[in-house]
């Protein structure tokens, strides 16, 4: 093994295919986004170099700030809901005494493998102001409260976040459950011998040891929330008005509906920088040495 690890030529040969693929699929398109953001271009005619004018326009556009706010709200909601509920379910399913653990695992993970279009159509029916399941549940409970969830500017972004949180909660649950299972049982046994309750043992032992898993889940949740597009596109088309616009939807509208590819690229470039900053902050806040059991 040491012979191969010390052979730089062999290492380069193994890394090169993946590096080339990453360059073609990810790195080059990102560079193109930053480059195209410096032009006034409709995607067909000759591009006109305008340097940073697209960014100046971006920071004076009220839709940009609305999109930025909605992306932040969306990201925070799904991160809190997915990781909190995923943690509770992971702790519950990890208990040997719990019955129906296999059923819970399958049920929670099913939405993850469903098409986003199917999920959005399902929740569109549930959110319907006239015959939707949610309003019907209020009627069944005798609560005189009806809401057209997606047409109300005060509830639309939260309703969309709930859909995304529900669909991908199972993914975080699976990651956290794998993390819990990787912790040696002897740690929990020692805590029980010392008189710690299950909740206290999880708070003092399990959760600190899941630091790397939580970091990964937070990065996925926040970057996924900031990149949210499909829910808005299918369920509200950015409405009512611009109340469910996100940076990705703003980018799509600018590039493919208005024909301003340069301005759309500026939105995309800002989104890339935003995701990088969020990732760096999370890595900094949860920085720790790897734990070896």
Coordinates of C-alpha atoms in Angstrom, one line a residue:
X1 CA 0.0 0.0 0.0
X2 CA 2.8 2.4 0.9
X3 CA 4.4 1.7 -2.5
X4 CA 1.3 2.9 -4.3
X5 CA 0.6 5.8 -2.1
X6 CA 4.2 7.0 -2.7
X7 CA 3.8 6.8 -6.4
X8 CA 2.7 10.3 -7.5
X9 CA 2.2 9.2 -11.1
X10 CA -0.2 6.4 -10.1
X11 CA -2.1 8.8 -7.8
X12 CA -2.4 11.3 -10.7
X13 CA -3.7 8.6 -13.1
X14 CA -6.4 7.6 -10.7
X15 CA -7.4 11.2 -9.8
X16 CA -7.3 12.5 -13.4
X17 CA -10.6 11.0 -14.7
X18 CA -12.6 12.3 -11.8
X19 CA -10.8 15.7 -12.0
X20 CA -11.6 16.0 -15.7
X21 CA -15.2 15.1 -15.2
X22 CA -15.5 17.6 -12.3
X23 CA -13.9 20.3 -14.4
X24 CA -16.2 19.8 -17.4
X25 CA -19.5 19.3 -15.4
X26 CA -19.0 21.8 -12.5
X27 CA -16.0 24.0 -12.6
X28 CA -16.1 25.2 -16.2
X29 CA -19.9 26.0 -16.1
X30 CA -19.4 28.0 -12.9
X31 CA -16.6 30.0 -14.6
X32 CA -18.9 30.6 -17.5
X33 CA -21.6 31.9 -15.2
X34 CA -19.2 34.5 -13.8
X35 CA -17.9 35.4 -17.2
X36 CA -21.4 35.8 -18.8
X37 CA -22.5 38.0 -15.9
X38 CA -20.3 40.7 -17.2
X39 CA -22.2 41.0 -20.5
X40 CA -25.6 42.4 -21.6
X41 CA -26.8 39.3 -23.6
X42 CA -30.1 37.9 -24.7
X43 CA -28.7 34.5 -25.5
X44 CA -28.9 34.9 -29.3
X45 CA -27.5 38.2 -30.4
X46 CA -23.9 39.5 -29.9
X47 CA -23.0 40.0 -26.3
X48 CA -22.1 43.5 -25.1
X49 CA -19.4 43.8 -22.4
X50 CA -20.7 46.0 -19.5
X51 CA -18.4 44.8 -16.7
X52 CA -20.2 45.1 -13.3
X53 CA -23.3 46.9 -14.4
X54 CA -25.4 43.7 -14.0
X55 CA -24.3 43.5 -10.3
X56 CA -25.0 47.2 -9.8
X57 CA -28.5 46.7 -11.2
X58 CA -28.9 43.6 -9.0
X59 CA -28.2 45.5 -5.8
X60 CA -30.8 48.1 -6.8
X61 CA -33.5 45.6 -7.7
X62 CA -36.2 45.1 -5.0
X63 CA -37.0 41.7 -6.4
X64 CA -33.4 40.7 -5.6
X65 CA -33.9 41.5 -1.9
X66 CA -37.3 39.8 -1.8
X67 CA -35.7 36.7 -3.4
X68 CA -32.8 36.8 -0.9
X69 CA -35.2 37.0 2.0
X70 CA -37.4 34.2 0.8
X71 CA -34.3 32.0 0.2
X72 CA -33.1 32.6 3.7
X73 CA -36.5 31.9 5.3
X74 CA -36.9 28.8 3.2
X75 CA -33.4 27.5 4.1
X76 CA -33.8 28.1 7.8
X77 CA -37.3 26.4 8.0
X78 CA -36.2 23.3 6.2
X79 CA -32.9 23.0 8.1
X80 CA -34.7 23.3 11.5
X81 CA -37.6 21.0 10.6
X82 CA -35.6 18.3 8.8
X83 CA -32.7 18.1 11.2
X84 CA -34.9 18.3 14.4
X85 CA -37.4 15.7 13.4
X86 CA -34.8 13.6 11.7
X87 CA -32.8 13.6 15.0
X88 CA -35.8 12.6 17.1
X89 CA -36.8 9.8 14.7
X90 CA -33.2 8.6 14.5
X91 CA -33.0 8.3 18.3
X92 CA -36.4 6.5 18.4
X93 CA -35.6 4.0 15.6
X94 CA -32.2 3.3 17.1
X95 CA -33.8 1.9 20.2
X96 CA -34.0 -1.9 20.1
X97 CA -37.2 -2.0 22.1
X98 CA -39.1 0.1 19.6
X99 CA -41.7 -1.9 17.6
X100 CA -42.2 -1.2 13.9
X101 CA -38.8 0.3 13.3
X102 CA -38.6 -1.1 9.8
X103 CA -42.0 0.4 8.9
X104 CA -41.0 3.8 10.2
X105 CA -37.7 3.8 8.3
X106 CA -39.5 2.9 5.0
X107 CA -42.4 5.3 5.6
X108 CA -40.1 8.3 6.4
X109 CA -37.8 7.6 3.4
X110 CA -40.5 7.0 0.7
X111 CA -41.0 10.8 0.0
X112 CA -37.3 11.2 -0.8
X113 CA -37.5 8.8 -3.8
X114 CA -40.7 10.4 -5.2
X115 CA -40.5 12.8 -8.1
X116 CA -40.6 16.4 -7.1
X117 CA -43.5 16.9 -9.6
X118 CA -45.6 14.2 -7.9
X119 CA -44.9 15.6 -4.5
X120 CA -45.8 19.2 -5.6
X121 CA -49.1 18.0 -7.3
X122 CA -50.0 16.1 -4.1
X123 CA -49.5 19.1 -1.9
X124 CA -51.3 21.4 -4.4
X125 CA -54.4 19.3 -3.9
X126 CA -53.9 19.3 -0.1
X127 CA -53.5 23.1 0.0
X128 CA -56.5 23.8 -2.2
X129 CA -58.6 26.5 -0.6
X130 CA -62.0 24.8 -1.5
X131 CA -61.5 21.0 -1.3
X132 CA -58.0 20.6 0.1
X133 CA -57.3 18.1 2.8
X134 CA -55.9 20.6 5.3
X135 CA -58.9 22.8 5.3
X136 CA -61.1 19.7 5.5
X137 CA -59.3 18.6 8.6
X138 CA -60.1 22.0 10.2
X139 CA -63.7 21.5 9.3
X140 CA -63.7 17.9 10.8
X141 CA -62.2 19.3 14.0
X142 CA -64.9 22.0 14.2
X143 CA -62.4 24.8 13.6
X144 CA -63.8 27.6 11.5
X145 CA -60.5 28.4 9.8
X146 CA -60.0 28.2 6.1
X147 CA -56.9 29.3 4.2
X148 CA -55.9 29.4 0.5
X149 CA -52.3 28.6 1.5
X150 CA -50.6 29.3 -1.7
X151 CA -52.5 32.4 -2.7
X152 CA -51.9 34.2 0.5
X153 CA -48.7 36.3 0.5
X154 CA -48.3 35.7 4.2
X155 CA -48.4 31.9 4.1
X156 CA -47.1 30.9 0.6
X157 CA -43.4 30.7 1.3
X158 CA -44.0 28.8 4.6
X159 CA -46.3 26.4 2.8
X160 CA -43.7 25.7 0.2
X161 CA -41.0 25.2 2.8
X162 CA -43.2 22.7 4.6
X163 CA -43.5 20.6 1.3
X164 CA -39.7 20.5 0.9
X165 CA -39.1 19.8 4.6
X166 CA -41.5 16.9 4.4
X167 CA -40.1 15.4 1.2
X168 CA -36.4 15.5 2.2
X169 CA -36.7 14.9 5.9
X170 CA -36.1 11.2 5.3
X171 CA -32.7 11.8 3.8
X172 CA -31.5 13.6 6.9
X173 CA -33.1 10.9 9.0
X174 CA -31.1 8.2 7.2
X175 CA -27.8 10.1 7.6
X176 CA -28.5 10.8 11.3
X177 CA -29.5 7.2 12.0
X178 CA -26.4 5.9 10.3
X179 CA -24.4 8.3 12.6
X180 CA -26.2 7.0 15.7
X181 CA -25.6 3.4 14.7
X182 CA -21.9 4.1 14.3
X183 CA -21.5 5.2 17.9
X184 CA -20.3 2.3 20.1
X185 CA -23.0 1.0 22.4
X186 CA -20.5 0.9 25.3
X187 CA -20.7 4.7 25.6
X188 CA -24.5 4.5 26.2
X189 CA -24.1 1.6 28.6
X190 CA -21.5 3.6 30.6
X191 CA -24.0 6.5 30.7
X192 CA -26.8 4.3 32.0
X193 CA -24.6 2.8 34.6
X194 CA -23.8 6.3 35.9
X195 CA -27.5 6.9 36.2
X196 CA -28.1 9.1 33.1
X197 CA -31.5 9.0 31.5
X198 CA -31.9 8.3 27.8
X199 CA -32.5 11.9 27.0
X200 CA -29.6 13.1 29.0
X201 CA -27.3 10.5 27.4
X202 CA -28.4 11.6 23.9
X203 CA -27.8 15.2 24.8
X204 CA -24.4 14.7 26.4
X205 CA -23.0 11.8 24.3
X206 CA -24.9 11.1 21.1
X207 CA -25.4 14.6 19.8
X208 CA -21.8 15.8 20.4
X209 CA -20.5 12.7 18.7
X210 CA -22.8 13.4 15.7
X211 CA -21.0 16.8 15.1
X212 CA -19.7 15.8 11.6
X213 CA -23.0 14.4 10.6
X214 CA -24.8 17.5 11.7
X215 CA -22.4 19.6 9.8
X216 CA -23.0 17.7 6.6
X217 CA -26.8 17.9 7.2
X218 CA -26.7 21.6 7.8
X219 CA -24.7 22.2 4.6
X220 CA -27.1 20.1 2.6
X221 CA -30.2 21.8 4.1
X222 CA -29.0 25.4 3.8
X223 CA -27.5 25.1 0.4
X224 CA -30.6 23.2 -0.8
X225 CA -32.8 25.8 0.7
X226 CA -30.9 28.7 -1.0
X227 CA -31.1 26.8 -4.3
X228 CA -34.8 26.1 -4.0
X229 CA -36.6 26.3 -7.4
X230 CA -38.8 23.3 -8.3
X231 CA -41.4 23.9 -5.5
X232 CA -41.8 27.6 -6.6
X233 CA -41.9 26.8 -10.3
X234 CA -44.5 24.0 -10.0
X235 CA -46.7 25.2 -7.2
X236 CA -46.8 29.1 -7.3
X237 CA -44.7 30.3 -10.3
X238 CA -43.1 32.8 -7.9
X239 CA -46.5 34.2 -6.8
X240 CA -48.6 35.6 -5.5
X241 CA -46.8 38.5 -7.1
X242 CA -43.1 38.0 -6.2
X243 CA -43.7 36.7 -2.7
X244 CA -42.2 33.3 -3.4
X245 CA -39.3 34.3 -5.6
X246 CA -35.9 32.9 -4.7
X247 CA -32.6 33.6 -6.4
X248 CA -32.9 30.5 -8.5
X249 CA -36.4 31.5 -9.7
X250 CA -35.2 35.1 -10.3
X251 CA -32.3 33.7 -12.3
X252 CA -34.7 31.5 -14.4
X253 CA -37.1 34.4 -15.0
X254 CA -34.4 36.7 -16.1
X255 CA -32.6 34.3 -18.4
X256 CA -35.5 32.3 -19.9
X257 CA -38.6 34.5 -19.7
X258 CA -37.2 38.0 -20.1
X259 CA -34.2 37.1 -22.2
X260 CA -31.6 38.7 -20.0
X261 CA -29.0 36.0 -19.7
X262 CA -26.3 38.4 -18.4
X263 CA -28.5 39.6 -15.6
X264 CA -29.6 36.0 -14.8
X265 CA -26.0 35.0 -14.7
X266 CA -25.3 37.7 -12.2
X267 CA -28.0 36.3 -10.0
X268 CA -26.5 32.8 -10.4
X269 CA -23.0 34.1 -9.6
X270 CA -24.3 35.7 -6.4
X271 CA -26.0 32.5 -5.5
X272 CA -22.7 30.5 -5.9
X273 CA -20.9 33.0 -3.6
X274 CA -23.7 32.9 -1.1
X275 CA -23.6 29.1 -0.9
X276 CA -19.8 29.1 -0.5
X277 CA -20.0 31.6 2.3
X278 CA -22.7 29.6 4.1
X279 CA -20.7 26.4 3.7
X280 CA -17.5 28.1 5.1
X281 CA -19.5 29.5 8.1
X282 CA -21.0 26.1 9.0
X283 CA -17.6 24.5 8.7
X284 CA -16.1 27.2 10.9
X285 CA -18.8 26.9 13.6
X286 CA -18.7 23.1 13.8
X287 CA -14.9 22.7 13.3
X288 CA -13.5 19.9 15.3
X289 CA -11.0 17.1 15.1
X290 CA -12.3 13.8 13.7
X291 CA -13.4 11.3 16.4
X292 CA -11.9 7.8 16.0
X293 CA -13.7 5.1 18.0

